[in-house]
Coordinates of C-alpha atoms in Angstrom, one line a residue:
M1 CA 123.6 96.4 75.9
V2 CA 120.6 95.8 78.4
G3 CA 118.8 92.4 77.6
I4 CA 116.0 93.5 75.8
K5 CA 114.8 94.2 72.5
L6 CA 111.4 96.3 71.7
R7 CA 108.8 95.6 69.3
I8 CA 106.9 98.5 68.5
D9 CA 103.2 97.6 67.4
A10 CA 101.8 101.3 67.1
V11 CA 102.6 104.8 66.9
E12 CA 99.6 107.2 66.7
P13 CA 98.8 111.0 67.3
F14 CA 97.6 111.6 71.1
A15 CA 94.5 114.1 71.3
E16 CA 94.4 114.7 67.6
G17 CA 97.8 116.5 67.6
R18 CA 97.0 118.9 70.0
S19 CA 99.7 120.9 71.7
W20 CA 100.7 120.9 75.5
G21 CA 102.5 124.2 76.7
E22 CA 105.8 124.8 75.2
T23 CA 106.2 120.7 74.6
G24 CA 104.0 120.6 71.6
P25 CA 101.9 117.6 70.5
Y26 CA 102.2 113.9 71.8
E27 CA 101.8 110.7 70.4
R28 CA 100.9 107.3 71.6
V29 CA 103.6 104.4 71.3
R30 CA 102.3 100.9 71.9
G31 CA 104.5 97.6 71.9
V32 CA 106.1 94.7 73.9
V33 CA 109.4 94.2 75.6
L34 CA 111.3 90.9 74.3
G35 CA 113.6 90.4 77.6
T36 CA 116.0 88.1 78.6
L37 CA 118.1 87.7 82.2
D38 CA 121.2 85.8 83.0
P39 CA 120.2 84.0 86.1
A40 CA 124.3 83.9 87.1
A41 CA 124.4 88.0 86.9
A42 CA 125.0 89.6 90.2
Q43 CA 121.9 91.9 89.8
N44 CA 119.8 89.0 89.1
R45 CA 120.5 86.8 92.1
V46 CA 118.0 88.2 94.2
I47 CA 115.2 87.1 91.9
V48 CA 113.5 84.0 93.8
D49 CA 113.4 80.9 91.4
L50 CA 115.1 82.5 88.8
D51 CA 117.7 79.8 88.6
K52 CA 114.7 77.3 88.0
A53 CA 113.4 79.0 84.9
P54 CA 113.8 77.3 81.4
R55 CA 117.0 78.7 79.6
N56 CA 117.2 79.6 75.5
E57 CA 120.1 78.1 73.9
A58 CA 122.4 81.1 75.3
G59 CA 121.7 80.1 78.7
L60 CA 119.3 83.1 79.3
V61 CA 116.0 83.1 80.8
E62 CA 113.0 84.9 78.4
Y63 CA 110.2 86.9 79.1
E64 CA 107.8 89.2 77.7
S65 CA 105.8 92.5 78.9
D66 CA 103.3 95.0 77.3
F67 CA 104.5 98.6 77.5
F68 CA 102.9 101.9 76.4
M69 CA 104.6 105.3 76.1
L70 CA 103.2 109.0 75.8
R71 CA 106.1 110.8 74.1
P72 CA 106.5 114.5 72.7
V73 CA 106.7 114.4 69.0
R74 CA 109.8 116.9 69.2
P75 CA 111.4 115.5 72.2
R76 CA 113.7 117.6 74.2
S77 CA 117.5 117.2 74.2
A78 CA 117.5 116.9 77.9
G79 CA 114.2 115.3 78.7
L80 CA 112.4 113.8 81.6
L81 CA 111.5 110.2 81.5
V82 CA 108.5 109.5 84.1
Y83 CA 107.9 105.6 84.8
D84 CA 104.6 104.9 86.3
V85 CA 104.5 101.7 87.9
T86 CA 101.1 100.1 86.9
N87 CA 98.4 99.2 89.4
R88 CA 97.1 95.8 88.5
G89 CA 97.8 96.5 84.8
N90 CA 96.4 100.1 85.3
K91 CA 97.9 103.5 84.5
R92 CA 97.6 105.7 87.3
I93 CA 99.6 109.2 87.1
L94 CA 96.8 110.8 84.9
A95 CA 94.3 110.2 87.3
M96 CA 96.5 110.9 90.5
L97 CA 98.5 114.0 89.5
D98 CA 96.3 115.3 86.7
D99 CA 93.0 114.7 87.9
G100 CA 92.1 112.8 84.9
P101 CA 89.4 110.2 84.4
A102 CA 89.5 107.1 86.5
D103 CA 88.6 105.0 83.5
G104 CA 91.5 106.9 81.2
N105 CA 93.5 103.4 81.0
D106 CA 93.8 103.8 77.2
P107 CA 94.6 107.6 76.9
K108 CA 93.8 109.0 73.6
T109 CA 92.0 112.2 74.2
A110 CA 92.7 115.4 75.8
R111 CA 90.0 114.6 78.5
D112 CA 92.5 111.7 79.4
A113 CA 95.2 114.1 80.3
G114 CA 93.2 115.8 82.9
I115 CA 94.3 119.2 83.9
G116 CA 97.5 119.0 81.6
F117 CA 100.0 119.0 84.3
S118 CA 102.4 116.3 83.3
L119 CA 102.1 116.6 79.3
G120 CA 102.6 120.5 79.8
R121 CA 105.7 120.0 81.9
G122 CA 107.0 118.2 78.8
Y123 CA 107.3 114.3 80.7
T124 CA 107.8 111.2 78.5
I125 CA 105.5 109.0 80.3
L126 CA 106.3 105.3 80.5
W127 CA 104.3 102.1 81.6
S128 CA 105.0 98.6 81.2
G129 CA 103.5 95.1 82.7
W130 CA 105.5 93.8 85.6
D131 CA 102.6 91.2 87.0
P132 CA 102.0 88.4 84.8
G133 CA 98.8 87.9 86.6
A134 CA 97.3 91.6 86.2
P135 CA 93.8 91.7 84.1
T136 CA 94.6 93.1 80.5
A137 CA 91.1 93.6 80.0
N138 CA 90.1 97.5 79.6
N139 CA 93.8 97.9 78.3
G140 CA 95.6 96.5 81.2
L141 CA 99.4 95.8 80.6
G142 CA 100.4 92.1 81.1
A143 CA 103.4 90.5 81.2
R144 CA 104.5 86.8 80.4
F145 CA 107.0 85.5 82.6
P146 CA 108.6 81.9 82.8
M147 CA 107.2 79.1 85.3
A148 CA 109.8 78.0 88.1
L149 CA 110.5 74.0 87.0
A150 CA 111.9 71.1 88.7
Q151 CA 113.2 67.9 86.7
G152 CA 111.3 70.1 83.8
R153 CA 107.9 69.9 85.5
P154 CA 106.1 72.9 87.2
V155 CA 107.1 73.3 90.8
P156 CA 103.9 72.4 93.1
G157 CA 103.5 73.7 96.5
V158 CA 100.6 73.9 99.0
I159 CA 99.3 77.5 99.6
R160 CA 96.6 79.2 101.2
H161 CA 94.0 81.4 99.4
E162 CA 92.0 84.0 101.4
F163 CA 89.1 85.6 100.0
H164 CA 86.2 87.8 100.9
I165 CA 83.0 88.7 99.4
G166 CA 81.3 91.9 99.5
T167 CA 84.4 94.0 100.9
R168 CA 86.8 94.6 98.1
T169 CA 84.6 93.1 95.3
P170 CA 80.9 93.1 94.9
N171 CA 79.1 89.8 95.8
K172 CA 80.0 87.4 92.8
G173 CA 77.5 84.3 93.7
D174 CA 78.8 81.1 94.3
L175 CA 81.6 80.9 92.3
V176 CA 85.3 81.9 93.6
R177 CA 88.3 82.0 91.2
L178 CA 91.7 80.8 92.4
P179 CA 95.0 82.5 92.1
Y180 CA 96.7 79.4 90.8
P181 CA 95.1 76.2 89.4
A182 CA 95.0 73.2 91.6
A183 CA 97.6 70.6 90.6
A184 CA 94.8 68.2 91.5
P185 CA 91.3 69.4 92.1
D186 CA 90.7 67.0 94.8
R187 CA 88.8 68.6 97.8
T188 CA 89.6 65.6 100.1
K189 CA 93.4 66.8 99.9
A190 CA 92.4 70.6 100.6
R191 CA 90.6 72.4 103.4
L192 CA 88.4 75.2 103.4
A193 CA 87.5 77.4 106.6
V194 CA 85.7 80.7 107.4
R195 CA 85.4 83.2 110.1
A196 CA 83.5 86.5 110.6
R197 CA 86.2 88.3 112.3
E198 CA 90.1 88.5 111.8
S199 CA 90.5 87.5 115.7
D200 CA 87.9 84.8 115.3
A201 CA 88.9 81.1 115.7
R202 CA 88.6 79.4 112.1
Q203 CA 85.6 77.1 111.5
E204 CA 86.0 74.2 108.9
I205 CA 83.9 73.7 106.1
P206 CA 83.2 69.8 105.7
A207 CA 84.3 68.5 102.5
E208 CA 81.0 67.8 101.4
G209 CA 79.8 71.3 101.9
W210 CA 82.2 72.5 98.8
E211 CA 83.8 71.4 95.6
F212 CA 86.5 72.4 92.7
A213 CA 84.4 73.5 89.8
D214 CA 87.3 73.0 88.1
A215 CA 90.9 73.5 88.5
Q216 CA 90.8 77.1 88.7
S217 CA 87.6 77.8 91.2
I218 CA 85.5 76.6 93.8
R219 CA 82.1 76.7 95.0
L220 CA 79.7 75.6 97.8
L221 CA 77.1 73.0 97.9
P222 CA 74.5 72.4 97.2
H223 CA 74.8 74.4 93.9
G224 CA 73.5 77.7 94.0
T225 CA 74.8 78.3 97.8
V226 CA 76.6 81.5 97.9
F227 CA 79.7 82.6 99.9
A228 CA 78.5 85.0 102.9
P229 CA 79.7 88.8 102.7
Y230 CA 82.1 90.2 104.9
K231 CA 83.4 86.8 106.3
I232 CA 86.7 85.6 105.8
Y233 CA 87.3 82.3 103.9
E234 CA 90.5 80.6 103.4
L235 CA 91.2 77.5 101.2
W236 CA 94.5 75.3 101.4
Y237 CA 95.3 73.3 98.3
E238 CA 98.0 72.0 96.1
A239 CA 98.6 74.5 93.5
A240 CA 100.7 74.6 90.3
E241 CA 102.2 76.8 87.7
A242 CA 104.1 79.2 90.1
R243 CA 105.7 81.9 87.8
V244 CA 109.2 83.5 88.5
L245 CA 107.5 86.8 89.7
G246 CA 110.3 88.8 90.7
T247 CA 111.2 88.8 86.9
G248 CA 109.1 92.1 86.9
F249 CA 111.7 94.2 89.0
A250 CA 114.5 93.0 86.6
A251 CA 111.8 93.8 83.6
V252 CA 111.4 97.4 84.6
R253 CA 114.8 97.9 85.5
D254 CA 116.2 96.9 82.1
L255 CA 113.3 98.6 80.1
V256 CA 114.1 102.0 81.7
A257 CA 117.9 101.7 81.5
A258 CA 117.4 100.7 77.7
L259 CA 115.2 103.9 77.0
R260 CA 117.2 106.0 79.0
Y261 CA 120.6 105.1 78.1
E262 CA 120.7 103.1 74.6
R263 CA 117.5 104.3 72.7
A264 CA 117.5 108.1 72.1
D265 CA 115.9 107.2 68.7
L266 CA 112.8 106.4 70.7
V267 CA 112.8 109.1 73.4
G268 CA 115.4 111.7 72.5
G269 CA 118.0 112.4 75.0
I270 CA 116.9 111.6 78.7
A271 CA 118.5 113.6 81.1
H272 CA 116.8 112.1 84.2
A273 CA 114.2 109.4 85.0
L274 CA 111.7 109.7 87.7
A275 CA 109.2 107.0 89.2
F276 CA 105.8 107.3 90.3
G277 CA 103.9 104.6 92.3
V278 CA 100.5 104.9 94.0
S279 CA 99.4 101.8 96.4
Q280 CA 100.6 98.7 95.2
S281 CA 103.0 100.3 92.8
G282 CA 104.5 102.5 95.5
R283 CA 104.9 99.1 97.5
F284 CA 106.5 97.7 94.4
L285 CA 109.1 100.8 94.2
R286 CA 110.0 100.5 97.8
H287 CA 110.6 96.7 97.1
F288 CA 112.5 97.6 93.8
L289 CA 115.0 99.8 95.7
E290 CA 115.2 97.2 98.6
L291 CA 116.4 94.6 96.0
G292 CA 119.1 97.0 94.5
M293 CA 117.3 97.0 91.3
N294 CA 118.3 100.7 91.1
E295 CA 121.3 100.0 89.3
D296 CA 121.7 98.1 86.0
G297 CA 124.7 95.9 86.3
R298 CA 126.8 98.3 84.8
G299 CA 127.1 100.9 87.4
R300 CA 124.3 103.2 85.8
R301 CA 121.6 104.5 87.8
I302 CA 117.7 104.0 86.8
F303 CA 115.8 106.2 88.5
D304 CA 117.2 109.5 89.8
G305 CA 114.2 110.5 91.7
V306 CA 111.3 108.1 93.2
L307 CA 107.8 109.1 94.7
T308 CA 105.6 107.0 96.2
H309 CA 102.1 107.4 97.4
V310 CA 100.1 105.4 99.8
A311 CA 102.6 102.8 100.0
G312 CA 102.6 102.7 103.9
A313 CA 105.5 100.7 105.2
G314 CA 105.0 97.6 103.1
K315 CA 106.6 96.1 99.7
V316 CA 104.7 93.6 97.3
F317 CA 104.2 89.9 97.3
A318 CA 106.0 89.5 94.2
N319 CA 109.4 88.0 94.7
H320 CA 107.8 84.8 96.2
R321 CA 107.3 81.4 94.8
F322 CA 103.3 81.4 94.5
G323 CA 103.4 85.3 95.4
M324 CA 100.1 87.1 94.7
P325 CA 101.0 90.6 94.0
G326 CA 97.4 92.1 93.8
R327 CA 97.2 91.1 97.8
T328 CA 97.2 94.2 100.1
A329 CA 97.1 93.7 103.9
T330 CA 94.4 95.4 106.0
Q331 CA 93.1 94.7 109.4
H332 CA 90.2 92.4 108.0
E333 CA 91.7 91.2 105.0
D334 CA 94.9 89.5 103.6
R335 CA 96.3 90.1 107.2
L336 CA 99.4 87.9 107.3
Y337 CA 100.4 87.5 103.8
P338 CA 103.7 89.3 102.9
E339 CA 103.8 92.8 102.7
N340 CA 105.2 94.6 106.0
W341 CA 108.5 93.3 106.7
F342 CA 111.9 94.7 108.2
P343 CA 113.4 97.3 107.3
F344 CA 110.4 99.7 106.6
S345 CA 112.7 102.8 106.4
H346 CA 115.3 104.3 104.8
A347 CA 117.2 104.9 107.9
M348 CA 119.2 102.4 109.1
M349 CA 117.8 100.8 112.1
T350 CA 117.8 97.3 114.1
D351 CA 114.7 95.3 114.1
P352 CA 114.1 94.4 117.6
F353 CA 112.6 90.6 116.5
S354 CA 115.2 89.3 114.2
G355 CA 118.2 91.5 115.5
R356 CA 119.1 92.4 111.8
T357 CA 120.3 96.0 111.1
D358 CA 119.1 97.2 107.6
A359 CA 117.7 100.0 105.8
I360 CA 115.9 100.1 102.1
L361 CA 118.4 102.4 100.7
K362 CA 121.9 101.6 101.8
G363 CA 124.1 104.5 100.6
R364 CA 124.9 103.2 97.5
A365 CA 126.1 105.5 94.7
S366 CA 122.7 104.2 92.7
D367 CA 120.5 105.6 95.5
P368 CA 117.6 107.8 94.2
L369 CA 116.1 111.0 95.6
V370 CA 112.9 109.6 97.5
I371 CA 109.7 111.1 98.6
E372 CA 107.4 109.1 100.5
V373 CA 103.5 110.4 100.8
N374 CA 100.7 108.5 102.8
S375 CA 97.1 109.4 103.7
A376 CA 96.1 109.0 107.2
T377 CA 94.5 105.5 106.2
E378 CA 98.0 104.2 106.2
Y379 CA 98.9 105.0 109.5
W380 CA 95.8 103.2 110.6
Q381 CA 96.0 100.3 108.3
K382 CA 99.4 99.9 107.1
G383 CA 102.0 101.1 109.6
A384 CA 103.2 104.2 108.0
S385 CA 104.6 105.8 111.1
L386 CA 107.3 103.0 110.8
V387 CA 108.9 104.7 107.8
H388 CA 110.1 107.4 110.0
T389 CA 110.2 105.8 113.4
D390 CA 112.0 103.1 115.1
P391 CA 110.4 99.8 114.8
L392 CA 109.0 99.9 118.3
G393 CA 107.8 103.7 118.0
R394 CA 109.5 104.9 120.7
S395 CA 111.7 107.6 118.7
D396 CA 111.8 109.5 115.5
A397 CA 114.3 108.3 113.2
G398 CA 116.8 110.3 111.4
L399 CA 116.2 109.9 107.8
P400 CA 118.8 110.6 105.4
P401 CA 119.1 113.9 103.6
N402 CA 118.2 111.9 100.2
V403 CA 114.7 111.4 101.7
R404 CA 111.5 113.0 102.5
V405 CA 108.4 111.8 104.0
Y406 CA 104.9 113.4 104.3
M407 CA 101.3 112.5 105.5
I408 CA 98.5 114.4 103.9
A409 CA 96.3 114.8 106.9
G410 CA 92.7 114.0 106.8
T411 CA 92.7 111.9 103.7
Q412 CA 91.8 108.2 102.9
H413 CA 93.7 105.8 100.8
G414 CA 92.0 106.5 97.5
G415 CA 91.6 110.2 98.0
R416 CA 91.0 111.9 94.6
P417 CA 88.4 114.0 92.6
G418 CA 85.5 111.9 92.2
A419 CA 85.8 109.4 94.8
D420 CA 82.9 107.9 96.1
P421 CA 81.6 109.6 99.4
S422 CA 78.7 107.1 99.8
P423 CA 79.0 104.7 102.9
G424 CA 79.2 101.6 100.5
P425 CA 79.9 98.8 102.9
C426 CA 81.3 101.1 105.4
A427 CA 79.2 102.4 108.7
N428 CA 80.0 106.1 108.0
P429 CA 80.2 108.0 104.9
R430 CA 83.6 108.1 103.0
N431 CA 86.1 110.6 103.2
P432 CA 85.9 112.9 99.9
V433 CA 89.0 115.0 100.2
S434 CA 91.3 114.8 97.2
A435 CA 95.1 114.4 98.1
T436 CA 96.2 115.0 94.3
P437 CA 96.7 119.0 94.8
A438 CA 99.3 118.2 97.4
L439 CA 100.9 115.5 95.2
R440 CA 101.4 117.7 92.3
A441 CA 103.2 120.4 94.5
L442 CA 105.3 117.3 95.8
F443 CA 105.9 115.9 92.4
R444 CA 107.3 119.1 91.1
A445 CA 109.5 119.3 94.2
L446 CA 111.0 116.2 93.1
E447 CA 111.5 117.2 89.8
E448 CA 113.3 120.3 90.8
W449 CA 115.3 118.2 93.7
T450 CA 116.5 116.1 90.7
T451 CA 117.1 118.5 87.9
K452 CA 118.1 121.6 89.8
G453 CA 119.1 120.2 93.1
V454 CA 116.6 122.6 95.1
A455 CA 115.8 120.5 98.1
P456 CA 112.1 119.8 98.8
P457 CA 110.5 121.1 102.0
P458 CA 111.1 119.5 105.2
S459 CA 109.4 116.1 105.8
R460 CA 105.9 116.6 107.4
V461 CA 104.8 113.8 109.5
P462 CA 103.4 113.0 113.1
M463 CA 106.4 113.2 115.5
I464 CA 107.0 111.4 118.8
A465 CA 109.0 114.2 120.0
D466 CA 106.5 117.1 119.8
G467 CA 103.5 114.4 120.6
T468 CA 101.8 114.7 117.4
A469 CA 102.6 110.8 117.0
V470 CA 100.5 108.7 119.5
R471 CA 99.2 105.3 119.9
A472 CA 95.7 104.8 118.4
E473 CA 94.3 103.8 121.7
E474 CA 95.3 107.5 122.7
V475 CA 93.0 108.9 119.9
R476 CA 89.8 110.4 121.6
M477 CA 87.3 111.2 118.8
P478 CA 84.1 113.6 119.8
A479 CA 81.2 111.8 120.8
I480 CA 79.0 112.4 117.5
P481 CA 75.7 111.0 117.2
G482 CA 75.4 107.9 114.9
F483 CA 79.1 108.3 114.1
A484 CA 80.8 104.4 114.3
V485 CA 84.3 104.8 115.9
A486 CA 87.5 103.0 115.0
P487 CA 88.2 100.0 117.2
G488 CA 91.8 100.4 116.9
A489 CA 94.6 100.4 114.1
N490 CA 95.6 97.3 112.3
P491 CA 98.8 95.7 114.3
I492 CA 101.8 95.3 112.2
V493 CA 103.3 92.0 113.1
P494 CA 106.8 90.4 112.0
P495 CA 106.5 87.9 109.2
V496 CA 104.8 84.6 109.5
D497 CA 104.2 81.4 107.5
W498 CA 101.7 82.9 105.0
V499 CA 100.5 79.5 104.3
D500 CA 100.3 78.2 107.7
P501 CA 99.9 81.3 109.8
P502 CA 99.7 81.0 113.8
A503 CA 96.4 81.3 115.4
R504 CA 97.7 83.8 117.8
L505 CA 100.3 86.7 117.5
D506 CA 101.8 88.1 120.6
T507 CA 104.1 90.7 119.1
C508 CA 103.9 93.7 116.9
Y509 CA 105.9 97.1 115.8
G510 CA 105.1 100.2 117.7
A511 CA 103.1 101.9 114.7
R512 CA 101.6 105.3 115.5
V513 CA 98.8 107.6 114.3
A514 CA 98.6 111.1 114.1
A515 CA 96.9 113.0 117.1
V516 CA 93.4 115.0 116.6
D517 CA 91.9 118.0 117.7
A518 CA 88.6 118.3 119.5
D519 CA 86.9 118.0 116.0
G520 CA 88.6 114.7 115.5
N521 CA 90.6 116.1 112.6
E522 CA 94.6 115.5 112.3
I523 CA 96.6 118.4 113.9
T524 CA 99.9 117.6 111.7
G525 CA 101.1 116.6 108.5
I526 CA 100.2 118.5 105.4
R527 CA 96.8 119.9 105.9
L528 CA 95.0 120.9 102.9
P529 CA 92.3 123.4 103.2
P530 CA 89.2 121.2 103.5
V531 CA 91.1 119.8 106.5
A532 CA 92.8 123.1 107.7
V533 CA 89.6 124.8 107.4
P534 CA 87.2 122.0 107.8
L535 CA 83.3 121.2 106.9
G536 CA 83.4 118.3 109.0
T537 CA 85.5 115.8 110.6
H538 CA 88.0 113.8 108.2
T539 CA 89.4 110.5 109.1
G540 CA 91.5 108.0 107.6
W541 CA 89.7 105.1 108.8
N542 CA 85.9 103.5 108.8
V543 CA 84.7 100.4 110.1
Y544 CA 82.2 97.9 108.3
R545 CA 78.7 98.2 108.8
E546 CA 78.1 94.8 109.4
E547 CA 81.1 94.1 111.3
P548 CA 81.6 97.4 113.1
C549 CA 84.7 96.2 115.3
E550 CA 86.5 95.7 112.0
L551 CA 87.9 98.5 110.0
C552 CA 86.4 99.0 106.6
D553 CA 89.4 98.4 104.0
R554 CA 91.2 101.4 103.2
D555 CA 88.5 103.8 103.5
G556 CA 88.1 107.0 105.8
S557 CA 85.1 108.7 107.2
F558 CA 83.6 112.1 106.9
V559 CA 80.8 113.6 109.1
P560 CA 80.0 117.6 108.3
F561 CA 79.2 120.1 110.9
A562 CA 75.9 121.1 111.5
R563 CA 75.1 124.9 109.9
T564 CA 73.9 126.6 113.2
R565 CA 74.2 126.4 116.6
A566 CA 70.5 125.4 117.0
E567 CA 70.8 122.7 114.3
R568 CA 73.7 120.9 116.3
A569 CA 72.0 121.3 119.6
R570 CA 68.6 119.4 118.2
T571 CA 71.2 116.6 117.3
G572 CA 73.4 116.4 120.1
D573 CA 76.6 117.1 118.2
P574 CA 79.4 118.5 120.3
R575 CA 81.5 120.2 117.4
P576 CA 80.8 123.9 116.9
S577 CA 78.6 124.6 113.7
L578 CA 79.7 126.1 110.6
A579 CA 77.9 129.8 112.0
E580 CA 79.9 129.6 115.5
R581 CA 83.2 128.9 113.6
Y582 CA 83.3 131.0 110.4
G583 CA 80.3 133.4 110.9
D584 CA 79.3 133.5 107.1
R585 CA 80.5 132.4 103.7
A586 CA 83.1 135.5 103.5
G587 CA 84.8 134.4 106.8
Y588 CA 85.2 130.8 105.3
V589 CA 86.6 131.9 102.3
A590 CA 89.3 134.1 104.1
Q591 CA 90.3 131.4 106.2
V592 CA 90.6 128.9 103.2
E593 CA 92.6 131.5 101.2
A594 CA 94.9 132.0 104.5
A595 CA 95.4 128.4 104.8
A596 CA 96.2 127.8 100.9
A597 CA 98.5 130.8 100.8
A598 CA 100.6 129.4 103.9
L599 CA 101.0 126.0 102.1
V600 CA 101.8 128.0 98.7
A601 CA 104.4 129.6 100.7
A602 CA 105.8 126.3 101.8
R603 CA 105.9 124.6 98.6
L604 CA 103.4 122.3 99.5
L605 CA 100.8 123.8 97.1
L606 CA 101.1 125.2 93.5
P607 CA 99.5 128.5 93.0
E608 CA 96.8 127.4 90.5
D609 CA 95.6 124.7 93.1
M610 CA 95.2 127.7 95.7
R611 CA 92.9 129.8 93.2
A612 CA 90.7 126.3 92.8
Y613 CA 90.5 126.1 96.6
V614 CA 89.0 129.6 96.8
E615 CA 86.8 129.5 94.1
A616 CA 85.3 126.2 95.7
A617 CA 85.1 128.0 98.9
R618 CA 83.2 130.9 97.1
A619 CA 80.9 128.4 95.8
C620 CA 80.6 126.4 98.7
G621 CA 76.8 125.3 99.3
R622 CA 77.0 124.8 103.0
F623 CA 76.4 128.5 103.8

């Protein structure tokens, strides 16, 4: 038996008992996982500091995590379990596959199910907490993991906390919360530094210029002084209460194993299990596979299929002492924290810096079928090309037959319906293209691959062999008036000491980006109709308005075309106008329909999404 017990706290109707296709009604199940891990078991030895966790009388380490499930009231005899990895405690699959609301973290109503793609297919959807630091407000799923101890006391350690105001979070004034409490809030034993740009030298802030407000937060002096927006602040201090974060990987493994193989009373007969992860959650899944967690210690596979979206080439800072799973590296933020380390790919390769030969998947019997999807942003910020090229970016990788990789051209990291197109902190308006239609088609392809053995479409990514994968400095954008251009891509470097990183980095991997056409639109990957038949230039990168030489987090850009030749002549826009491209609305609609039909034929778009694109083209207000 898997070492967990499930406490069921509530079973409630979903959407007032509404039926979903042939599946019928669904219900919500909420509860808590009460788990134990044996530190001596082979499948658990990769968990950092598990041997330092307190043990019960049986010699096992105890933990808890919250779980939530949407299950059919009448489960199928050969059902499909879909595990959606929570992102900072949040449920993501209904927003990303079903166009559900972004605030639907406590799905209760039909609105929360969006277009009903997932429930209409009869999936049993499961979520659970894997990060003890994830917010539990707004129905986030949390976890309670043990601390690492030495001689019965929490293990202390000096750590580096990097923070920014006004980039990923709004300006919060003069108080900054710390990721771990200070062992002793003594500023004379700590350091605080600041710099404007990632490449700048650090400037020390004198000890009399700041203080610990308490063990969990700091502020500038005199009181009321605010931290400057966009700048990079770093605090070095001795922290306490390091949790055994790698417990989260085993907690997911054991929960899915229990439901799949031992608890038919809760989910019916599960024939296959799929995993879905977006951004941090996708990096979690890549790390999960690298750690060998897709087997439960008894030879049983956990996930038959895995789909990651916008994970880039990274993993997650979660199997480390004093790890911080919420961090994600970009060119300006968190760049030198653990995220991008070899191996990057599922193909066996040799790291030119360490000399190690490795791959994420190693040809185990438990290896799943894998689909990795990225937006254009991950090529500029997250080294996504390293998933399918050699580490120096000199040749395309030969991916194993159980792996497919796709780039959704001209999209940004958070591309979904309702994404904010305003510039925000960026210089350019942000990219409004949604990736969700392609994700639906690819997730259905993963389902058919897993359940029927029908292989998905061939990978679609920038290739070195055909010249569509290029160095960032080779990309030439059109000279659009008022358009701020990227200074370059985020260099992906070998791992460094994240507490005391070097001031200068001279080596980096050979990450590449997609080549673009004369409009600045990417020429390869899955080109959805808004990019294949564009109304403007779409990119996966943007720059900060206040720091235009720094990439703006994970945002893209959009600059519309002029409507007429005369209009573009007045502004000096070199790109042909809509009238010059399409003639009129009918010409535009015809091209959208043709582009969508080609994707449907390639199984990269569902027919219902093709119809939606054509209807949107007919209603387009630009003509």
